[in-house]
Amino acid sequence: MDLPQTLATLVHSSLGHRASPFLVAICGWADTGKSTLAARLCAALGQLGARGDSISTDDFMRDRAERNALGISGYDLRSLNVQALQGALASFAKREPFSVHPYDNRTGTKSLRPRTVQPVDVLVVEGIHSLHLSLAQQMDLKVFIDSDEATLRQMRYRANIQKRGMTPVDAAARISSEWEDYIVVVRPRVEVADLVVQVDAEFRYLCLKGGA
């Protein structure tokens, strides 16, 4: 399944002559390809003549050291600056530029240099908190990336080592501390999704709900 093209076609067909810009949420467990999917969706939209950009909810999260000091994971809602994220979406809705400080997974910190997001037709908000209770109603298309527990843990373990430079022991320990928060906070948001997409460890996608 060519998920970026499928989503781009769906979004483009919904744009029409609407006055307001379009918001897409891509939610799910970490390291399931959400940021790559968002980038490819924006590229596919460009081929259809629509302007797209993406941001990550990670850009509005406490740095890793701060979360560790507080004893919370990134899945804990206390890790997210909801007000700042809501402000960014409000600017987008008014077709005004806004700035984000991109999060670096390897260092666990946000960049000191901001990135300005210019007004576009479609903004893709990807990340574990993109279907947060205070955000979901604003989203025009809500996508949840899902899989079985073993596959999700495998993908996270691999990324913890390759993307974050963790040792195998630390990579496994990190997952154990995060899984309960994911099940309590993020996984239930699948119920509000328009599309639920199953992913395997090789990032192949199959639409389970809301698609053909």
PDB file of C-alpha atoms in Angstrom:
ATOM      1  CA  MET A   1       0.000   0.000   0.000  1.00  0.00           C
ATOM      2  CA  ASP A   2       1.390   3.416  -0.996  1.00  0.00           C
ATOM      3  CA  LEU A   3       0.133   5.158   2.136  1.00  0.00           C
ATOM      4  CA  PRO A   4       1.548   8.647   1.446  1.00  0.00           C
ATOM      5  CA  GLN A   5      -0.091   8.735  -1.991  1.00  0.00           C
ATOM      6  CA  THR A   6      -3.345   7.312  -0.640  1.00  0.00           C
ATOM      7  CA  LEU A   7      -3.513   9.963   2.068  1.00  0.00           C
ATOM      8  CA  ALA A   8      -2.492  12.744  -0.327  1.00  0.00           C
ATOM      9  CA  THR A   9      -5.268  11.826  -2.742  1.00  0.00           C
ATOM     10  CA  LEU A  10      -7.794  11.715   0.110  1.00  0.00           C
ATOM     11  CA  VAL A  11      -6.688  15.070   1.518  1.00  0.00           C
ATOM     12  CA  HIS A  12      -6.483  16.752  -1.890  1.00  0.00           C
ATOM     13  CA  SER A  13     -10.014  15.666  -2.749  1.00  0.00           C
ATOM     14  CA  SER A  14     -11.221  17.247   0.495  1.00  0.00           C
ATOM     15  CA  LEU A  15      -9.565  20.625  -0.042  1.00  0.00           C
ATOM     16  CA  GLY A  16     -11.964  21.884  -2.688  1.00  0.00           C
ATOM     17  CA  HIS A  17     -12.693  25.545  -2.204  1.00  0.00           C
ATOM     18  CA  ARG A  18     -12.687  25.457   1.608  1.00  0.00           C
ATOM     19  CA  ALA A  19     -11.641  28.717   3.220  1.00  0.00           C
ATOM     20  CA  SER A  20      -9.735  27.165   6.105  1.00  0.00           C
ATOM     21  CA  PRO A  21      -6.504  25.172   5.800  1.00  0.00           C
ATOM     22  CA  PHE A  22      -6.484  21.396   6.419  1.00  0.00           C
ATOM     23  CA  LEU A  23      -5.046  19.613   9.462  1.00  0.00           C
ATOM     24  CA  VAL A  24      -3.866  15.989   9.432  1.00  0.00           C
ATOM     25  CA  ALA A  25      -2.888  14.117  12.603  1.00  0.00           C
ATOM     26  CA  ILE A  26      -0.649  11.042  12.495  1.00  0.00           C
ATOM     27  CA  CYS A  27      -0.551   9.376  15.892  1.00  0.00           C
ATOM     28  CA  GLY A  28       0.807   6.145  17.360  1.00  0.00           C
ATOM     29  CA  TRP A  29       3.669   4.484  19.217  1.00  0.00           C
ATOM     30  CA  ALA A  30       7.109   6.014  18.723  1.00  0.00           C
ATOM     31  CA  ASP A  31       9.320   4.924  15.813  1.00  0.00           C
ATOM     32  CA  THR A  32       6.541   3.564  13.612  1.00  0.00           C
ATOM     33  CA  GLY A  33       7.469   5.866  10.722  1.00  0.00           C
ATOM     34  CA  LYS A  34       5.217   8.821  11.509  1.00  0.00           C
ATOM     35  CA  SER A  35       7.729  11.562  10.646  1.00  0.00           C
ATOM     36  CA  THR A  36       8.789   9.830   7.421  1.00  0.00           C
ATOM     37  CA  LEU A  37       5.150   9.322   6.480  1.00  0.00           C
ATOM     38  CA  ALA A  38       4.435  13.004   7.166  1.00  0.00           C
ATOM     39  CA  ALA A  39       7.312  14.113   4.936  1.00  0.00           C
ATOM     40  CA  ARG A  40       6.255  11.789   2.120  1.00  0.00           C
ATOM     41  CA  LEU A  41       2.645  12.915   2.445  1.00  0.00           C
ATOM     42  CA  CYS A  42       3.724  16.547   2.049  1.00  0.00           C
ATOM     43  CA  ALA A  43       5.793  15.614  -1.011  1.00  0.00           C
ATOM     44  CA  ALA A  44       2.844  13.748  -2.529  1.00  0.00           C
ATOM     45  CA  LEU A  45       0.574  16.729  -1.882  1.00  0.00           C
ATOM     46  CA  GLY A  46       3.070  18.937  -3.692  1.00  0.00           C
ATOM     47  CA  GLN A  47       2.811  16.711  -6.746  1.00  0.00           C
ATOM     48  CA  LEU A  48      -0.937  17.305  -6.662  1.00  0.00           C
ATOM     49  CA  GLY A  49      -0.480  21.062  -6.488  1.00  0.00           C
ATOM     50  CA  ALA A  50      -1.179  21.512  -2.759  1.00  0.00           C
ATOM     51  CA  ARG A  51       1.264  23.100  -0.328  1.00  0.00           C
ATOM     52  CA  GLY A  52       1.984  20.994   2.737  1.00  0.00           C
ATOM     53  CA  ASP A  53       4.288  21.072   5.742  1.00  0.00           C
ATOM     54  CA  SER A  54       4.630  19.034   8.921  1.00  0.00           C
ATOM     55  CA  ILE A  55       5.489  19.510  12.578  1.00  0.00           C
ATOM     56  CA  SER A  56       6.059  17.001  15.366  1.00  0.00           C
ATOM     57  CA  THR A  57       4.496  17.028  18.806  1.00  0.00           C
ATOM     58  CA  ASP A  58       8.051  16.213  19.983  1.00  0.00           C
ATOM     59  CA  ASP A  59       8.885  19.858  19.218  1.00  0.00           C
ATOM     60  CA  PHE A  60       6.577  20.847  22.098  1.00  0.00           C
ATOM     61  CA  MET A  61       7.854  18.291  24.596  1.00  0.00           C
ATOM     62  CA  ARG A  62      10.148  18.704  27.591  1.00  0.00           C
ATOM     63  CA  ASP A  63      13.747  17.722  26.843  1.00  0.00           C
ATOM     64  CA  ARG A  64      14.738  14.165  27.798  1.00  0.00           C
ATOM     65  CA  ALA A  65      16.894  15.220  30.752  1.00  0.00           C
ATOM     66  CA  GLU A  66      14.016  17.232  32.211  1.00  0.00           C
ATOM     67  CA  ARG A  67      11.610  14.325  31.773  1.00  0.00           C
ATOM     68  CA  ASN A  68      14.101  11.972  33.408  1.00  0.00           C
ATOM     69  CA  ALA A  69      14.528  14.364  36.338  1.00  0.00           C
ATOM     70  CA  LEU A  70      10.762  14.432  36.802  1.00  0.00           C
ATOM     71  CA  GLY A  71      10.531  10.653  36.460  1.00  0.00           C
ATOM     72  CA  ILE A  72       8.098  10.820  33.536  1.00  0.00           C
ATOM     73  CA  SER A  73       8.169   9.404  30.019  1.00  0.00           C
ATOM     74  CA  GLY A  74       7.383  11.249  26.810  1.00  0.00           C
ATOM     75  CA  TYR A  75       4.001   9.528  26.817  1.00  0.00           C
ATOM     76  CA  ASP A  76       3.043  11.225  30.071  1.00  0.00           C
ATOM     77  CA  LEU A  77       0.848  14.237  29.291  1.00  0.00           C
ATOM     78  CA  ARG A  78       2.956  16.330  31.660  1.00  0.00           C
ATOM     79  CA  SER A  79       5.782  16.085  29.141  1.00  0.00           C
ATOM     80  CA  LEU A  80       3.855  18.141  26.571  1.00  0.00           C
ATOM     81  CA  ASN A  81       3.484  21.924  26.367  1.00  0.00           C
ATOM     82  CA  VAL A  82      -0.106  21.772  25.177  1.00  0.00           C
ATOM     83  CA  GLN A  83      -0.603  25.536  25.256  1.00  0.00           C
ATOM     84  CA  ALA A  84       2.323  26.153  22.897  1.00  0.00           C
ATOM     85  CA  LEU A  85       1.082  23.484  20.494  1.00  0.00           C
ATOM     86  CA  GLN A  86      -2.434  24.923  20.558  1.00  0.00           C
ATOM     87  CA  GLY A  87      -0.966  28.349  19.835  1.00  0.00           C
ATOM     88  CA  ALA A  88       0.882  27.003  16.796  1.00  0.00           C
ATOM     89  CA  LEU A  89      -2.300  25.411  15.451  1.00  0.00           C
ATOM     90  CA  ALA A  90      -4.226  28.623  16.052  1.00  0.00           C
ATOM     91  CA  SER A  91      -1.652  30.511  13.978  1.00  0.00           C
ATOM     92  CA  PHE A  92      -1.918  27.911  11.234  1.00  0.00           C
ATOM     93  CA  ALA A  93      -5.720  28.222  11.183  1.00  0.00           C
ATOM     94  CA  LYS A  94      -5.354  31.999  10.713  1.00  0.00           C
ATOM     95  CA  ARG A  95      -2.791  31.383   7.945  1.00  0.00           C
ATOM     96  CA  GLU A  96      -0.078  33.049   9.988  1.00  0.00           C
ATOM     97  CA  PRO A  97       3.543  31.835  10.235  1.00  0.00           C
ATOM     98  CA  PHE A  98       4.733  30.315  13.504  1.00  0.00           C
ATOM     99  CA  SER A  99       7.997  28.920  14.834  1.00  0.00           C
ATOM    100  CA  VAL A 100       8.998  25.575  16.335  1.00  0.00           C
ATOM    101  CA  HIS A 101      12.229  24.336  17.860  1.00  0.00           C
ATOM    102  CA  PRO A 102      12.818  20.911  16.254  1.00  0.00           C
ATOM    103  CA  TYR A 103      13.497  18.044  18.663  1.00  0.00           C
ATOM    104  CA  ASP A 104      16.606  15.907  18.172  1.00  0.00           C
ATOM    105  CA  ASN A 105      16.020  12.262  19.098  1.00  0.00           C
ATOM    106  CA  ARG A 106      19.711  11.504  19.509  1.00  0.00           C
ATOM    107  CA  THR A 107      20.423  14.298  22.001  1.00  0.00           C
ATOM    108  CA  GLY A 108      16.951  14.470  23.529  1.00  0.00           C
ATOM    109  CA  THR A 109      16.960  18.251  23.204  1.00  0.00           C
ATOM    110  CA  LYS A 110      15.279  20.864  21.057  1.00  0.00           C
ATOM    111  CA  SER A 111      17.258  22.997  18.664  1.00  0.00           C
ATOM    112  CA  LEU A 112      18.152  26.500  19.843  1.00  0.00           C
ATOM    113  CA  ARG A 113      17.517  27.700  16.305  1.00  0.00           C
ATOM    114  CA  PRO A 114      13.797  27.956  15.513  1.00  0.00           C
ATOM    115  CA  ARG A 115      12.225  26.816  12.262  1.00  0.00           C
ATOM    116  CA  THR A 116       9.523  29.051  10.815  1.00  0.00           C
ATOM    117  CA  VAL A 117       6.489  27.281   9.406  1.00  0.00           C
ATOM    118  CA  GLN A 118       4.901  29.363   6.679  1.00  0.00           C
ATOM    119  CA  PRO A 119       1.174  29.307   5.856  1.00  0.00           C
ATOM    120  CA  VAL A 120       0.290  26.269   3.734  1.00  0.00           C
ATOM    121  CA  ASP A 121      -2.803  24.423   2.562  1.00  0.00           C
ATOM    122  CA  VAL A 122      -2.176  21.321   4.689  1.00  0.00           C
ATOM    123  CA  LEU A 123      -0.330  20.928   7.988  1.00  0.00           C
ATOM    124  CA  VAL A 124       0.541  17.423   9.120  1.00  0.00           C
ATOM    125  CA  VAL A 125       0.922  17.098  12.888  1.00  0.00           C
ATOM    126  CA  GLU A 126       2.739  13.868  13.655  1.00  0.00           C
ATOM    127  CA  GLY A 127       3.663  12.452  17.025  1.00  0.00           C
ATOM    128  CA  ILE A 128       2.504  10.450  19.979  1.00  0.00           C
ATOM    129  CA  HIS A 129       0.300  13.291  21.250  1.00  0.00           C
ATOM    130  CA  SER A 130      -1.175  14.467  17.939  1.00  0.00           C
ATOM    131  CA  LEU A 131      -4.610  13.120  18.971  1.00  0.00           C
ATOM    132  CA  HIS A 132      -4.469  14.719  22.421  1.00  0.00           C
ATOM    133  CA  LEU A 133      -7.949  15.389  23.809  1.00  0.00           C
ATOM    134  CA  SER A 134      -7.576  19.144  23.310  1.00  0.00           C
ATOM    135  CA  LEU A 135      -6.379  18.765  19.705  1.00  0.00           C
ATOM    136  CA  ALA A 136      -8.346  15.935  18.120  1.00  0.00           C
ATOM    137  CA  GLN A 137     -11.470  17.968  17.339  1.00  0.00           C
ATOM    138  CA  GLN A 138      -9.398  20.400  15.263  1.00  0.00           C
ATOM    139  CA  MET A 139      -8.018  17.649  13.033  1.00  0.00           C
ATOM    140  CA  ASP A 140      -9.665  17.191   9.645  1.00  0.00           C
ATOM    141  CA  LEU A 141      -8.097  13.760   9.110  1.00  0.00           C
ATOM    142  CA  LYS A 142      -6.978  11.582  12.011  1.00  0.00           C
ATOM    143  CA  VAL A 143      -4.622   8.668  11.301  1.00  0.00           C
ATOM    144  CA  PHE A 144      -3.449   6.146  13.907  1.00  0.00           C
ATOM    145  CA  ILE A 145      -0.485   3.861  13.165  1.00  0.00           C
ATOM    146  CA  ASP A 146      -0.924   0.564  15.018  1.00  0.00           C
ATOM    147  CA  SER A 147       0.563  -2.929  15.309  1.00  0.00           C
ATOM    148  CA  ASP A 148       0.865  -5.812  17.741  1.00  0.00           C
ATOM    149  CA  GLU A 149       2.877  -5.292  20.913  1.00  0.00           C
ATOM    150  CA  ALA A 150       5.837  -7.428  19.840  1.00  0.00           C
ATOM    151  CA  THR A 151       6.289  -5.484  16.598  1.00  0.00           C
ATOM    152  CA  LEU A 152       5.965  -2.098  18.310  1.00  0.00           C
ATOM    153  CA  ARG A 153       8.529  -3.070  20.928  1.00  0.00           C
ATOM    154  CA  GLN A 154      10.884  -4.366  18.230  1.00  0.00           C
ATOM    155  CA  MET A 155      10.664  -1.118  16.249  1.00  0.00           C
ATOM    156  CA  ARG A 156      11.257   1.000  19.347  1.00  0.00           C
ATOM    157  CA  TYR A 157      14.190  -1.134  20.496  1.00  0.00           C
ATOM    158  CA  ARG A 158      15.866  -0.860  17.099  1.00  0.00           C
ATOM    159  CA  ALA A 159      15.385   2.917  16.984  1.00  0.00           C
ATOM    160  CA  ASN A 160      16.594   3.414  20.552  1.00  0.00           C
ATOM    161  CA  ILE A 161      19.920   1.924  19.503  1.00  0.00           C
ATOM    162  CA  GLN A 162      20.198   3.348  15.990  1.00  0.00           C
ATOM    163  CA  LYS A 163      18.617   6.802  16.452  1.00  0.00           C
ATOM    164  CA  ARG A 164      19.327   7.525  20.099  1.00  0.00           C
ATOM    165  CA  GLY A 165      22.645   5.745  20.552  1.00  0.00           C
ATOM    166  CA  MET A 166      21.467   3.698  23.545  1.00  0.00           C
ATOM    167  CA  THR A 167      23.023   0.464  24.708  1.00  0.00           C
ATOM    168  CA  PRO A 168      20.863  -2.672  24.266  1.00  0.00           C
ATOM    169  CA  VAL A 169      20.201  -2.753  28.018  1.00  0.00           C
ATOM    170  CA  ASP A 170      19.130   0.902  28.134  1.00  0.00           C
ATOM    171  CA  ALA A 171      17.075   0.492  24.936  1.00  0.00           C
ATOM    172  CA  ALA A 172      15.050  -2.331  26.492  1.00  0.00           C
ATOM    173  CA  ALA A 173      14.685  -0.562  29.840  1.00  0.00           C
ATOM    174  CA  ARG A 174      13.343   2.557  28.136  1.00  0.00           C
ATOM    175  CA  ILE A 175      10.571   0.553  26.480  1.00  0.00           C
ATOM    176  CA  SER A 176       9.524  -1.054  29.753  1.00  0.00           C
ATOM    177  CA  SER A 177       9.149   2.359  31.369  1.00  0.00           C
ATOM    178  CA  GLU A 178       7.126   3.752  28.447  1.00  0.00           C
ATOM    179  CA  TRP A 179       4.743   0.944  27.532  1.00  0.00           C
ATOM    180  CA  GLU A 180       2.289   1.398  30.405  1.00  0.00           C
ATOM    181  CA  ASP A 181       1.982   5.126  29.725  1.00  0.00           C
ATOM    182  CA  TYR A 182       1.392   4.394  26.036  1.00  0.00           C
ATOM    183  CA  ILE A 183      -1.384   1.925  26.816  1.00  0.00           C
ATOM    184  CA  VAL A 184      -3.078   4.334  29.228  1.00  0.00           C
ATOM    185  CA  VAL A 185      -2.580   7.669  27.449  1.00  0.00           C
ATOM    186  CA  VAL A 186      -2.017   7.189  23.713  1.00  0.00           C
ATOM    187  CA  ARG A 187      -3.416   3.809  22.603  1.00  0.00           C
ATOM    188  CA  PRO A 188      -7.031   4.693  23.597  1.00  0.00           C
ATOM    189  CA  ARG A 189      -6.937   7.583  21.090  1.00  0.00           C
ATOM    190  CA  VAL A 190      -7.257   5.000  18.320  1.00  0.00           C
ATOM    191  CA  GLU A 191     -11.005   5.245  18.953  1.00  0.00           C
ATOM    192  CA  VAL A 192     -11.189   8.754  17.455  1.00  0.00           C
ATOM    193  CA  ALA A 193      -9.118   7.929  14.366  1.00  0.00           C
ATOM    194  CA  ASP A 194     -10.645   8.148  10.888  1.00  0.00           C
ATOM    195  CA  LEU A 195      -8.040   5.699   9.580  1.00  0.00           C
ATOM    196  CA  VAL A 196      -6.255   2.962  11.514  1.00  0.00           C
ATOM    197  CA  VAL A 197      -3.194   1.706   9.676  1.00  0.00           C
ATOM    198  CA  GLN A 198      -1.349  -1.490  10.586  1.00  0.00           C
ATOM    199  CA  VAL A 199       2.437  -1.332  10.212  1.00  0.00           C
ATOM    200  CA  ASP A 200       4.993  -4.139  10.237  1.00  0.00           C
ATOM    201  CA  ALA A 201       8.643  -4.027  11.279  1.00  0.00           C
ATOM    202  CA  GLU A 202       9.677  -3.171   7.707  1.00  0.00           C
ATOM    203  CA  PHE A 203       7.328  -0.152   7.581  1.00  0.00           C
ATOM    204  CA  ARG A 204       4.785  -1.741   5.265  1.00  0.00           C
ATOM    205  CA  TYR A 205       1.289  -0.383   5.807  1.00  0.00           C
ATOM    206  CA  LEU A 206      -2.217  -1.859   5.608  1.00  0.00           C
ATOM    207  CA  CYS A 207      -5.322   0.236   6.184  1.00  0.00           C
ATOM    208  CA  LEU A 208      -7.694  -1.455   8.641  1.00  0.00           C
ATOM    209  CA  LYS A 209     -10.423   1.124   9.177  1.00  0.00           C
ATOM    210  CA  GLY A 210     -11.980   3.815   7.044  1.00  0.00           C
ATOM    211  CA  GLY A 211     -10.366   2.809   3.745  1.00  0.00           C
ATOM    212  CA  ALA A 212     -10.915   0.370   0.934  1.00  0.00           C
TER     213      ALA A 212
END
